[in-house]
GROMACS .gro file of C-alpha atoms in nm:
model
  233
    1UNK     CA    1  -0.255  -0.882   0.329
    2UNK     CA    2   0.076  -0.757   0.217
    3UNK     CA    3   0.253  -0.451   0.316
    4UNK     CA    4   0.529  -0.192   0.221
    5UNK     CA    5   0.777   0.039   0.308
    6UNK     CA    6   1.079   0.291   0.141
    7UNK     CA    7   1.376   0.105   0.140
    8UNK     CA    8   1.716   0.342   0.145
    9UNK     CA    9   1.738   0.334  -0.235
   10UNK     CA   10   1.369   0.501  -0.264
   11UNK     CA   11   1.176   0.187  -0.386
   12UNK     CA   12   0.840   0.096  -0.270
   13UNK     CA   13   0.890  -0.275  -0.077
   14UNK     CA   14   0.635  -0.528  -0.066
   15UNK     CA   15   0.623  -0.786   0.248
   16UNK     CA   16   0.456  -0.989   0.434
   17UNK     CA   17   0.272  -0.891   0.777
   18UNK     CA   18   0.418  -0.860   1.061
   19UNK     CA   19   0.767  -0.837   0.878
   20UNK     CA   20   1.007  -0.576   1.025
   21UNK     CA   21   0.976  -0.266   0.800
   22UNK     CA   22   1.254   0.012   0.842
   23UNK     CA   23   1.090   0.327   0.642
   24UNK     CA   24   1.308   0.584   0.435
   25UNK     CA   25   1.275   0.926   0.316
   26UNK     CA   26   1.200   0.822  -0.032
   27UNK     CA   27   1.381   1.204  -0.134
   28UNK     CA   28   1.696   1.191   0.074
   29UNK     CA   29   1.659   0.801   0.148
   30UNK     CA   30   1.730   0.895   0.543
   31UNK     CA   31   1.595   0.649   0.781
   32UNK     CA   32   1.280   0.704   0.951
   33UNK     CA   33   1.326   0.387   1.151
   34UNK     CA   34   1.098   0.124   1.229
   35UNK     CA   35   0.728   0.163   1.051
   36UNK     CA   36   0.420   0.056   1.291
   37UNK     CA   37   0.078   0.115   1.158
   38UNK     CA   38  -0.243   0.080   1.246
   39UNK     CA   39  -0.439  -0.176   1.025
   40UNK     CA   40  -0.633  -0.030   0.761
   41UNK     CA   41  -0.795  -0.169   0.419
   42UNK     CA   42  -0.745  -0.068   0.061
   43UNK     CA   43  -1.090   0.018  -0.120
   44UNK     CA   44  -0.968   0.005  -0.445
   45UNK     CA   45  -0.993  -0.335  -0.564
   46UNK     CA   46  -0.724  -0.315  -0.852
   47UNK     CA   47  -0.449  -0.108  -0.697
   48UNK     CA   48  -0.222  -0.084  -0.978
   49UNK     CA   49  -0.472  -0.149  -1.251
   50UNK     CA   50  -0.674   0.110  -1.464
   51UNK     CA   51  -0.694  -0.097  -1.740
   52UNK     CA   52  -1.083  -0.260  -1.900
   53UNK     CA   53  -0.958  -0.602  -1.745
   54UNK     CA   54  -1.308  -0.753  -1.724
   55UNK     CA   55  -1.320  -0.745  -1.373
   56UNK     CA   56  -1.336  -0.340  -1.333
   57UNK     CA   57  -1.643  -0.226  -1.107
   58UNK     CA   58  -1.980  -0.161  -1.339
   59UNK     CA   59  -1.951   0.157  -1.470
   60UNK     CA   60  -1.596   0.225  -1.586
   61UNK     CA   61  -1.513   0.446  -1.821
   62UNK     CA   62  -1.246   0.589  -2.023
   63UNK     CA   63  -1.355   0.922  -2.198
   64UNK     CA   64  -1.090   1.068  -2.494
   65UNK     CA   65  -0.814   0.881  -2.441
   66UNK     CA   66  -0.646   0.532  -2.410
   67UNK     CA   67  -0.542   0.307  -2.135
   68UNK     CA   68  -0.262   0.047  -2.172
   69UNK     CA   69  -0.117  -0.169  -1.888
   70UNK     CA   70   0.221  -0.232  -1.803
   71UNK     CA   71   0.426   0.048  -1.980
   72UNK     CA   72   0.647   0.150  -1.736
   73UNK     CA   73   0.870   0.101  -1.411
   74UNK     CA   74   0.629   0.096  -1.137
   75UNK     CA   75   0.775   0.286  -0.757
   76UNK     CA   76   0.819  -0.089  -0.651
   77UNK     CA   77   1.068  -0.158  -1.008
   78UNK     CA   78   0.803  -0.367  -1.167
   79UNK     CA   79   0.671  -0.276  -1.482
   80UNK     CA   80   0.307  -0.259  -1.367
   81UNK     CA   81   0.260   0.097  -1.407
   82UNK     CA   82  -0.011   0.152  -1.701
   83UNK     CA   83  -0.077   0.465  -1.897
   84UNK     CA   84  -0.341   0.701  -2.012
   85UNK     CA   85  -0.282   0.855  -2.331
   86UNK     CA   86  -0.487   1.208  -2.424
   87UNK     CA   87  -0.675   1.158  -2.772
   88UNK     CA   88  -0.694   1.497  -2.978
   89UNK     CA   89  -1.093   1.562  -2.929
   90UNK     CA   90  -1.089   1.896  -2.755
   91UNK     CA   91  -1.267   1.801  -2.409
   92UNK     CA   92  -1.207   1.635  -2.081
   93UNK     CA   93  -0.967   1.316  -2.086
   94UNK     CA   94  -1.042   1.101  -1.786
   95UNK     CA   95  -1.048   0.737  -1.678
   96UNK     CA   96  -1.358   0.641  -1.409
   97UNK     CA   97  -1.371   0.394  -1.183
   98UNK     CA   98  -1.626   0.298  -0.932
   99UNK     CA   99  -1.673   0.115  -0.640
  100UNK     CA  100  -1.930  -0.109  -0.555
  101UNK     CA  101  -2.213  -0.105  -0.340
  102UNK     CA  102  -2.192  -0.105   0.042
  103UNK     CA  103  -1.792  -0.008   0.029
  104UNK     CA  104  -1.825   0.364   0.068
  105UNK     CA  105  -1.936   0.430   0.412
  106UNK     CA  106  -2.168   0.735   0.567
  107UNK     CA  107  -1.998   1.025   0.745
  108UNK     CA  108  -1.685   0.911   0.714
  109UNK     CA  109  -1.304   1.023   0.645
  110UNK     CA  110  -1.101   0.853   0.380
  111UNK     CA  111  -0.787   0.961   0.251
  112UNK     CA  112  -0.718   0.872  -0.168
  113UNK     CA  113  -0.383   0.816  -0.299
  114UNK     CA  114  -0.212   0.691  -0.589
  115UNK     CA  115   0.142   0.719  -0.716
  116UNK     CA  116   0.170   0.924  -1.063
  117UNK     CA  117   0.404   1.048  -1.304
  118UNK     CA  118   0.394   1.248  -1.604
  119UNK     CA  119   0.397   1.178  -1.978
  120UNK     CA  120   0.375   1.448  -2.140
  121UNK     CA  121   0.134   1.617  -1.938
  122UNK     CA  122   0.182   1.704  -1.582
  123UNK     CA  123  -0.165   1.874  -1.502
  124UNK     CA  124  -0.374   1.610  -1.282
  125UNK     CA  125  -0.686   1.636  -1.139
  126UNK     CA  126  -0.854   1.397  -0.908
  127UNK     CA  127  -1.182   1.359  -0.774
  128UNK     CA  128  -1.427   1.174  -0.556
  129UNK     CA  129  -1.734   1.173  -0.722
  130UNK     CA  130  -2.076   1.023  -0.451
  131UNK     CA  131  -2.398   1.005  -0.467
  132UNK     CA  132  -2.588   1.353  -0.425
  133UNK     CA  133  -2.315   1.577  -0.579
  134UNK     CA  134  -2.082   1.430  -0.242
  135UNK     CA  135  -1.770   1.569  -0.465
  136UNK     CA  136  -1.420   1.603  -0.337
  137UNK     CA  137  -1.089   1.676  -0.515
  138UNK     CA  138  -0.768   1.824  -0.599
  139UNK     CA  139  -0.534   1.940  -0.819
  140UNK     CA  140  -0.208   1.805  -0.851
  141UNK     CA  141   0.023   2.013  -1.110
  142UNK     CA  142   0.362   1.764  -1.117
  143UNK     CA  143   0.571   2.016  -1.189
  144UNK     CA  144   0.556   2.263  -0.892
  145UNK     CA  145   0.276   2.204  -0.670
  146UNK     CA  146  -0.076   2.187  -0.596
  147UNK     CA  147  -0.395   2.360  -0.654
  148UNK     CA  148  -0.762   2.379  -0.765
  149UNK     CA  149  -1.137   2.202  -0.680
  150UNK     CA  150  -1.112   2.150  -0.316
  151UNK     CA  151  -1.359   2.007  -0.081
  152UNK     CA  152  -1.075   1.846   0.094
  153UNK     CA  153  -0.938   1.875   0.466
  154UNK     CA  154  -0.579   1.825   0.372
  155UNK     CA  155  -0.338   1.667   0.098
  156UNK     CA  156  -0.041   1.625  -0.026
  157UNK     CA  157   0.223   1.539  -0.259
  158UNK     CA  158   0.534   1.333  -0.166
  159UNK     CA  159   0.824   1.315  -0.463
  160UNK     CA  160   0.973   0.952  -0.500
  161UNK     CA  161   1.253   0.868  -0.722
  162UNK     CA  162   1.224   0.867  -1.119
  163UNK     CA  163   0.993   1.135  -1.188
  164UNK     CA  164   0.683   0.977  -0.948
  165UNK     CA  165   0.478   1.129  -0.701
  166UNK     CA  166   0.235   0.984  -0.405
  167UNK     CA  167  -0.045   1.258  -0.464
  168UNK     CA  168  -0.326   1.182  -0.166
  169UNK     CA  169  -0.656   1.352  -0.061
  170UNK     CA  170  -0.836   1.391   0.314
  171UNK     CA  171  -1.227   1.440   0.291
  172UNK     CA  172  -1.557   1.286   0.454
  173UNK     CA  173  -1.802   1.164   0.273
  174UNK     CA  174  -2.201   1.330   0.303
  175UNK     CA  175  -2.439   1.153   0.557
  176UNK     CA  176  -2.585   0.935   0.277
  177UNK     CA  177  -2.305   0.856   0.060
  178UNK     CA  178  -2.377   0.475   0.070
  179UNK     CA  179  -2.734   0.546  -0.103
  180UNK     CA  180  -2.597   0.550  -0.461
  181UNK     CA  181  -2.291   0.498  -0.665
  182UNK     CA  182  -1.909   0.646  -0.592
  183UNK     CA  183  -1.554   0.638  -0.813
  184UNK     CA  184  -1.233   0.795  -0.840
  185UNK     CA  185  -1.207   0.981  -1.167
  186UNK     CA  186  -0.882   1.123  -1.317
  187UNK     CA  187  -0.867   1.388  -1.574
  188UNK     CA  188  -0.552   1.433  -1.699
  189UNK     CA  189  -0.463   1.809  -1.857
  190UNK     CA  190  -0.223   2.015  -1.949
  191UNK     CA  191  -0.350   2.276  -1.750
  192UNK     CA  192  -0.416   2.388  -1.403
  193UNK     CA  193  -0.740   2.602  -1.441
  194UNK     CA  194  -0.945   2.360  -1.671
  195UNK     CA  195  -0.985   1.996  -1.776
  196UNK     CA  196  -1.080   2.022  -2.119
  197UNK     CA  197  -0.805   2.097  -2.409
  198UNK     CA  198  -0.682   1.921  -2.706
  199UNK     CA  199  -0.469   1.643  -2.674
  200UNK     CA  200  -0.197   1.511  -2.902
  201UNK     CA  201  -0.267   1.183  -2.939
  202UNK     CA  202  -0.013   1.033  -2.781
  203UNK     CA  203   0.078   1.209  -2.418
  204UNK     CA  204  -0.031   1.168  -2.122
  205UNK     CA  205  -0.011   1.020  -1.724
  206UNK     CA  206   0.158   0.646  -1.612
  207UNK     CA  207  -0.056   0.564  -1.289
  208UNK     CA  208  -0.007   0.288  -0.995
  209UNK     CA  209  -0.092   0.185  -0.660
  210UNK     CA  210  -0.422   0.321  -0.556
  211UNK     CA  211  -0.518   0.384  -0.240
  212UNK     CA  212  -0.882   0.449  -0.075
  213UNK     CA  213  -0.854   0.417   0.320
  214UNK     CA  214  -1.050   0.556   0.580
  215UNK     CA  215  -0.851   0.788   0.837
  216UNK     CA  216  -0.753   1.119   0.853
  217UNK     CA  217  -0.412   1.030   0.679
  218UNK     CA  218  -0.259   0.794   0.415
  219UNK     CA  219  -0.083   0.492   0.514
  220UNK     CA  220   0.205   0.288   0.337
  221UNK     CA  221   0.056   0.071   0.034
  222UNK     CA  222  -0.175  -0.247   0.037
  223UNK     CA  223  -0.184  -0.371  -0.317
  224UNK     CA  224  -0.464  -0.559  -0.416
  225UNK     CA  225  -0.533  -0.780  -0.689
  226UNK     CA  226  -0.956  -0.782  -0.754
  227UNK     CA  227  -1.043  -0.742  -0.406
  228UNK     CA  228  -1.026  -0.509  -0.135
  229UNK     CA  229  -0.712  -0.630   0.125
  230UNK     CA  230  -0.636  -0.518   0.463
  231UNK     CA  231  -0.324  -0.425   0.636
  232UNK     CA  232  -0.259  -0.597   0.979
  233UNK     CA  233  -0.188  -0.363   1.265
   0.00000   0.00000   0.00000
């Protein structure tokens, strides 16, 4: 499976294993010197997809709102980043997507991320819906900082050039998580406290490369392309 780093100019790099990999800062593009991971594997099996491509896991939704691929300049400088646009109902605006069975595992810590940046609205919230009310989430307000749900051991979000942002999750799932069904949902807002206003139609949240990993911490990107791919060590 592929990998990536920060190169000095703040882009996202995608190589090869076992390619040398000399991490930046992706703020002040200082070197953080040579990047060695452990291997790890990316759940989500379109990483820089949220579009209805015909292949999306069996149960994906998009409630009040539209999603359109390839609109913008992805962290990596391809234009793979797709949008959700807020419709004007007055209610939650959020894209679901679900994972199949067997790939969410008992008792165990992941860590979500996925690169955003706003449209129009900078008010994102993000949560791990599992089976049994096994719900875990954040907050992510791209304007100043962080805040609301919970459930979560840590998080964090990382600024990267051109108005983008890495925002990532820590949480273990319940003891029988891998009885039923499990997704990432976004609702995007324009508000911390709630996800349910009025949109405008037109604004709204550009989102790309997903991440669902177990560990305690998130790791540099493995894109994927319909399947889940793993990171060599």
């Amino acid at each position: 499976g592929a990998a990536s780093f920060v190169n000095e100019f703040g882009k996202v790099v995608l190589v090869s294993d076992n390619a040398p990999k000399f991490d930046h800062d992706p703020t002040t593009r200082e070197c953080k010197g040579l990047l060695i991971e452990e291997s790890r594997t990316n759940q989500m099996k379109y990483s820089s997809d949220i579009t209805n491509n015909g292949s999306q896991n069996t149960g994906y939704t998009v409630s009040n709102g539209t999603v359109t691929g390839d609109q913008t300049t992805a962290p990596d400088g391809t234009t793979t980043a797709d949008q959700f646009a807020c419709d004007t109902s007055n209610n939650l605006h959020r894209v679901s997507i679900y994972f199949t069975s067997g790939q969410i595992s008992n008792s165990t810590t992941y860590t979500f991320s996925v690169f955003v940046k706003a449209n129009g609205y900078d008010k994102l919230h993000i949560r791990y819906g599992g089976y049994n009310a096994d719900n875990h989430g954040l907050g992510y307000d791209l304007s100043d900082g962080t805040g609301l749900l919970g459930a979560v051991t840590s998080s964090s979000m990382i600024a990267y050039p051109n108005g983008w942002y890495r925002c990532s999750f820590t949480f273990t799932t319940a003891s029988d998580a891998a009885t039923g069904s499990a997704g990432i949902f976004y609702y995007v807002s324009n508000s911390e406290s709630t996800t349910n206003f009025a949109g405008d139609g037109s604004s709204g949240m550009y989102f790309w490369g997903a991440q669902m990993e177990a560990g305690a911490f998130s790791t540099s990107y493995i894109p994927t392309y319909g399947r889940t791919a793993t990171r060599g060590a």
